Short mmCIF file of C-alpha atoms in Angstrom, two decimals:
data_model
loop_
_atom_site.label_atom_id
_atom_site.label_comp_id
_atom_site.label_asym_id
_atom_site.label_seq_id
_atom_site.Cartn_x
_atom_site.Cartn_y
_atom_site.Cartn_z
CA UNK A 28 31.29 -26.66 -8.22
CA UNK A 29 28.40 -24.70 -9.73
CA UNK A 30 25.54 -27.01 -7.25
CA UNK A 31 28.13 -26.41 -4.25
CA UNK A 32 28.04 -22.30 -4.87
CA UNK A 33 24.21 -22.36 -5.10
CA UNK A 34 23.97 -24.48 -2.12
CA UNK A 35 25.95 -21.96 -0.28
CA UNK A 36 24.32 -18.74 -1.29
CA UNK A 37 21.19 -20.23 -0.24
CA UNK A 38 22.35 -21.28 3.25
CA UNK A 39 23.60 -17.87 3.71
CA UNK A 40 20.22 -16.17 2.34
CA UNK A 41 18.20 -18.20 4.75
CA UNK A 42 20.67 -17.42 7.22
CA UNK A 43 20.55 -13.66 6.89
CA UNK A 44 16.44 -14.10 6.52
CA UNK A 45 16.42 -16.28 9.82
CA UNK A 46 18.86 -13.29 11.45
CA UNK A 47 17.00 -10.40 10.40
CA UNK A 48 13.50 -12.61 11.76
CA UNK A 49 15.37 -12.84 14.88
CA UNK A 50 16.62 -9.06 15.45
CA UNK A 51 12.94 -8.02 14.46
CA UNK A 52 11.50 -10.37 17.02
CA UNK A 53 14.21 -9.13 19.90
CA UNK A 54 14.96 -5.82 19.14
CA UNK A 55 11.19 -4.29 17.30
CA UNK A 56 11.23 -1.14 15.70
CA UNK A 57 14.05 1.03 16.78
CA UNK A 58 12.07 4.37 17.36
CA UNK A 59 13.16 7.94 18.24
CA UNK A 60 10.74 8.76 21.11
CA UNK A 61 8.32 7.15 23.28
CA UNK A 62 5.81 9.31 24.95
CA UNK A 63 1.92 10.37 22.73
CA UNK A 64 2.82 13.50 21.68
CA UNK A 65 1.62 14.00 18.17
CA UNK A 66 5.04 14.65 17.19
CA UNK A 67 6.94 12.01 18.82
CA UNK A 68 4.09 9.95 17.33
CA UNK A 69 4.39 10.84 14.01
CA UNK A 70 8.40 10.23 14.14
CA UNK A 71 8.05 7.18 15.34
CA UNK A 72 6.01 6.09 12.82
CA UNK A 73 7.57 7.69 10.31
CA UNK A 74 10.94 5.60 11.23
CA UNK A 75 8.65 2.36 11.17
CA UNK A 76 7.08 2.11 7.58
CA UNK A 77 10.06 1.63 5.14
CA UNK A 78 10.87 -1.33 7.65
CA UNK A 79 7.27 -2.72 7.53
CA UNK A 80 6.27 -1.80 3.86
CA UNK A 81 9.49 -3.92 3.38
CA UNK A 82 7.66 -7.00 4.66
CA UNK A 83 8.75 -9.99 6.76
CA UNK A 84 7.94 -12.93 4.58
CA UNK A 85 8.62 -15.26 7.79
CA UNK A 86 5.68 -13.57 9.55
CA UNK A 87 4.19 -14.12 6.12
CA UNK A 88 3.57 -10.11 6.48
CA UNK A 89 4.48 -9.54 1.90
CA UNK A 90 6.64 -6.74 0.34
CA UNK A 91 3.92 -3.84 -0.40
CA UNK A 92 6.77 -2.02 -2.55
CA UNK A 93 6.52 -2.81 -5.51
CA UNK A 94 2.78 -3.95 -4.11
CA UNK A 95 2.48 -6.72 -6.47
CA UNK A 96 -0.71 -7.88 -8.23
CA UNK A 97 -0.99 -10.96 -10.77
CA UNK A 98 -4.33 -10.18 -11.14
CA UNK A 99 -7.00 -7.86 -10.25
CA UNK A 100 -10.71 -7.35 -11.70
CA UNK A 101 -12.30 -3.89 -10.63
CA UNK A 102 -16.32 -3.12 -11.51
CA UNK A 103 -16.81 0.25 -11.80
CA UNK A 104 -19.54 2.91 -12.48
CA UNK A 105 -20.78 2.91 -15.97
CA UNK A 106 -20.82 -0.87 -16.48
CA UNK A 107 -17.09 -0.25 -16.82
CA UNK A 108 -14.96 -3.67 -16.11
CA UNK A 109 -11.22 -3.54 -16.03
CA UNK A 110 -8.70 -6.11 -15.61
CA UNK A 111 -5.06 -5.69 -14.40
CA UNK A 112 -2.51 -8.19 -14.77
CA UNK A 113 1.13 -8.79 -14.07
CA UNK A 114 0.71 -4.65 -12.64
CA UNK A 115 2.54 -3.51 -9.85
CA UNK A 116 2.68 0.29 -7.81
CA UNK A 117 5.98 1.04 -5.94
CA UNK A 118 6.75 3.90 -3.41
CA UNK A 119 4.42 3.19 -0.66
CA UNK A 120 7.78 2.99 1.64
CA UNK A 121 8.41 6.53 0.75
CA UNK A 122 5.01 7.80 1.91
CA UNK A 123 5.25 10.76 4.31
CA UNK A 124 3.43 11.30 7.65
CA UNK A 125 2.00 14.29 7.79
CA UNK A 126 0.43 14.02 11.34
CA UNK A 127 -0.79 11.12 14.60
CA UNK A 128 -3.02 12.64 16.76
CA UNK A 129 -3.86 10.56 19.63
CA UNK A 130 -8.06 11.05 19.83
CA UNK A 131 -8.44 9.06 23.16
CA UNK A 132 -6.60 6.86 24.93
CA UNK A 133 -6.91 3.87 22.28
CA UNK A 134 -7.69 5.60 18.84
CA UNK A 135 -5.47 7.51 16.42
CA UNK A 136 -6.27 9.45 13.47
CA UNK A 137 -3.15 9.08 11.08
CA UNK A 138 -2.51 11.07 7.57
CA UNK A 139 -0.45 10.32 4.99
CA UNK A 140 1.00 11.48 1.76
CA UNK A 141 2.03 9.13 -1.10
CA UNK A 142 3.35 9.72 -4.62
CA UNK A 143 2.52 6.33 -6.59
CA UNK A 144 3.01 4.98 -9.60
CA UNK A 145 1.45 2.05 -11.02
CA UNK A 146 2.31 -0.13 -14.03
CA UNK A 147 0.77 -3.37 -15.77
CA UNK A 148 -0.90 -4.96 -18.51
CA UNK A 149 -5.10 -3.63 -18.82
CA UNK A 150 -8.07 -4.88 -20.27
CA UNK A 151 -11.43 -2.70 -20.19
CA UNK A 152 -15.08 -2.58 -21.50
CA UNK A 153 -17.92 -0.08 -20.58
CA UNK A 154 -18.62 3.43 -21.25
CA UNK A 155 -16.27 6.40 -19.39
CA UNK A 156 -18.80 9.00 -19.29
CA UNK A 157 -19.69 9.44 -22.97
CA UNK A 158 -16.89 7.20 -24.71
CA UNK A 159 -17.63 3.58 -25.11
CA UNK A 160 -14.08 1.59 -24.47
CA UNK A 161 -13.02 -2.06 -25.11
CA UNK A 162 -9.16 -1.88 -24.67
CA UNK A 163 -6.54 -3.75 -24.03
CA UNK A 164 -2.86 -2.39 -23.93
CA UNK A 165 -0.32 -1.18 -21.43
CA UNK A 166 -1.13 0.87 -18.10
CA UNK A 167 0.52 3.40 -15.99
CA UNK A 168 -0.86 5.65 -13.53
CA UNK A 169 1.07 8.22 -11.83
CA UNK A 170 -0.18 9.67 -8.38
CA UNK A 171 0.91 12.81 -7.01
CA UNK A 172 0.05 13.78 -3.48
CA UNK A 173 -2.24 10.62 -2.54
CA UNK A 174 -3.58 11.66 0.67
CA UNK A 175 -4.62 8.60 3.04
CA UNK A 176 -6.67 9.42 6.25
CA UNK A 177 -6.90 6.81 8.85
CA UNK A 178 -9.12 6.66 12.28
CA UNK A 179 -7.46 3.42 14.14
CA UNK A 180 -9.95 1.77 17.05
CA UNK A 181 -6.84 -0.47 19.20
CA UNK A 182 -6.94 -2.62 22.08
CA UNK A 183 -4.62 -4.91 24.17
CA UNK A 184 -4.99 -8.38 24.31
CA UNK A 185 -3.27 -11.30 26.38
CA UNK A 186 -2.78 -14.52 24.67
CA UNK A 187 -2.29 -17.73 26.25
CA UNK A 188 1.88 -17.40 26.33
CA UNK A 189 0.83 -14.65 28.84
CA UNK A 190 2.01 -11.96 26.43
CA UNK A 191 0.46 -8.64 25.55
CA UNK A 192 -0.71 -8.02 21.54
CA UNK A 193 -2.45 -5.02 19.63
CA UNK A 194 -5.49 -5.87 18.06
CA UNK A 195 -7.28 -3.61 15.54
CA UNK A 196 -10.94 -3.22 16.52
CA UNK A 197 -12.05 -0.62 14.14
CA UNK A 198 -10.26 1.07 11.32
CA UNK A 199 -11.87 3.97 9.28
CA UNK A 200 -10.15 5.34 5.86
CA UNK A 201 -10.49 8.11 3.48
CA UNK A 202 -8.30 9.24 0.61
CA UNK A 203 -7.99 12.20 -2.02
CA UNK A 204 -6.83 13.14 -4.76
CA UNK A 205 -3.99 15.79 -3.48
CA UNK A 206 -2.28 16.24 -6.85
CA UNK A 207 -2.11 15.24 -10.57
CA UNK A 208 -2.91 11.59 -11.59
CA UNK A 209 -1.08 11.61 -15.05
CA UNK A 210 -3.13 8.50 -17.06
CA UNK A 211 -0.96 6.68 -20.35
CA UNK A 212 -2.94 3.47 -21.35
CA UNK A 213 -2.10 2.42 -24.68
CA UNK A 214 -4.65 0.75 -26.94
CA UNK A 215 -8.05 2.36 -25.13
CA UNK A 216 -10.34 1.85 -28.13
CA UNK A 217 -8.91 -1.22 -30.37
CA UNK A 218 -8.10 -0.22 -33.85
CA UNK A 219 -9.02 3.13 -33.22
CA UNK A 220 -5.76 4.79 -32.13
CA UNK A 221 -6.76 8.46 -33.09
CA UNK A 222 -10.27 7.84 -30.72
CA UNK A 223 -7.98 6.37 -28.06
CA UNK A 224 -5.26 9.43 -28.21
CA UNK A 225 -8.95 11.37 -27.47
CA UNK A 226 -10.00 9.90 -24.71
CA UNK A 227 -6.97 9.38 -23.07
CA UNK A 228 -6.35 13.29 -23.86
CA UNK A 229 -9.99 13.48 -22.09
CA UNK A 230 -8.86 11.41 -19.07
CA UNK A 231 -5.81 13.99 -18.65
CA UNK A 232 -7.50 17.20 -18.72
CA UNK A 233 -10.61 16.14 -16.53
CA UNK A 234 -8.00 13.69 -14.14
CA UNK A 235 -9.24 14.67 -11.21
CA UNK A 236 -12.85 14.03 -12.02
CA UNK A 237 -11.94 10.52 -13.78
CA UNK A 238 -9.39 9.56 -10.25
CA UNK A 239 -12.81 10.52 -7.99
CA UNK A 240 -15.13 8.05 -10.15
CA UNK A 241 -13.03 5.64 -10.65
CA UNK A 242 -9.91 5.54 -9.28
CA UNK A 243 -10.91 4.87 -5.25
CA UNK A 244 -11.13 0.96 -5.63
CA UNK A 245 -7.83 0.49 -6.38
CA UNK A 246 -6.64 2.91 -3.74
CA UNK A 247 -9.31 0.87 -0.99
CA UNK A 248 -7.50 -2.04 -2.63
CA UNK A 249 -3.95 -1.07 -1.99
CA UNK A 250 -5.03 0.23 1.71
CA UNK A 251 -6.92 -3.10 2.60
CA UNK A 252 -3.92 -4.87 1.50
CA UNK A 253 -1.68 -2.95 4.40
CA UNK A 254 -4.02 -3.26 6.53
CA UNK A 255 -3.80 -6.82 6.48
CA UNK A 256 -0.50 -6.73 6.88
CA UNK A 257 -0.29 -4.21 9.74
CA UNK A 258 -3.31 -7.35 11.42
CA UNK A 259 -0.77 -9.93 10.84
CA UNK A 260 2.06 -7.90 12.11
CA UNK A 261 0.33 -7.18 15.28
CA UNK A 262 -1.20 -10.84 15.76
CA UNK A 263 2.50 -12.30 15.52
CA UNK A 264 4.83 -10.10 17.82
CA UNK A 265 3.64 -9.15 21.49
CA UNK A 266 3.42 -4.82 22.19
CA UNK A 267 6.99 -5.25 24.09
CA UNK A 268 8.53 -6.24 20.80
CA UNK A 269 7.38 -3.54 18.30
CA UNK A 270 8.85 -0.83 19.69
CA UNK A 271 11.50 -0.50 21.54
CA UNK A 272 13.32 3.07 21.66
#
């Protein structure tokens, strides 16, 4: 009875996986407006990210919230190398548009604002400006007021089915540090907890300086990794199914 019940909540999870695939494909985006005004723009888009940051695993386009990562190995300034493993950051899909601005007929310059906050296992070595480090503990990062600035380079493409895509020819991104980053890493300095407590107390008070120096290639990392997503989303579903008002 057991092997007959899990047999049937799988059918019915592929089933509602194949549907949802299907409505996506048919249907696109459901979005408020249609014309390039900046503001019908940036509701539209605003509508479409908790539906993409989702992810559709059949396009093989991944959840980005919780944005996953088994394992990541960042060089940074300072000879500083640190490791993240089993980490993940969640609330991409609450980001906030701030403004689309249509710059010419085929490029957009996009903002956003993000409050993050990332969590995993950490293992570092270097020097962070005058404190030598060789840790290994817990990590979590919060990030208030991420800004993320975008300048998007598109063009139309016909494929052989005789359908019309989006391809990304050009994509230009900046960030900064809008608000707090609040830093707790356990274990900084091993078997020297009352040095750790001081330099994570450093990393605190001077947060903006420390998110500046070394806190952009995770941020490039996170943005890459939508990037490719928003590549394979537009590579898989022709311009007359994304968006559909």
């Amino acid at each position: 009875m057991m092997g007959l019940l899990i047999s049937i909540s799988t059918y019915y999870t592929r089933h509602e996986v194949n549907l949802y695939i299907y409505i996506f494909l048919t249907e696109g985006f459901k979005i408020p407006c249609s014309d390039s005004s900046s503001e019908c723009l940036k509701q539209s888009l605003q509508v479409i990210i908790p539906e993409f940051i989702h992810g559709i695993p059949e396009l093989n386009i991944t959840s980005l919230d919780p944005f996953e990562v088994d394992s990541l190995v960042l060089k940074l300034s300072g000879d500083i190398v640190i490791e993240f493993k089993e980490a993940y950051t969640k609330g991409l899909q609450k980001c906030i548009v701030d403004y689309v601005r249509q710059l010419e007929e085929e490029t957009f310059y996009v903002q956003f604002e993000c409050n993050l906050i990332s969590k995993g296992k950490y293992r570092s070595s270097g020097s962070l400006f005058t404190f030598p480090i060789n840790g290994e503990g817990q990590s979590t990062i919060k990030t208030r007021s991420l800004k993320i600035r975008s300048v998007l380079h598109l063009s139309p493409v016909t494929k052989e089915d005789g359908k019309n895509y989006v391809q990304i020819i050009n994509v230009k991104t900046t960030h900064a540090f809008g608000g707090r980053v609040i830093y707790n890493m356990t274990n900084l300095i091993k078997g020297n907890p009352e040095m750790s407590r001081t330099v994570l107390d450093f990393m605190n008070k001077n947060w903006q300086i420390v998110a500046e120096e070394f806190g952009s290639p995770i941020v490039e990392y996170c943005i890459n990794s939508i990037l490719d997503n928003l590549k394979k989303l537009f590579n898989a579903v022709p311009l007359s199914n994304l968006l559909i008002t």
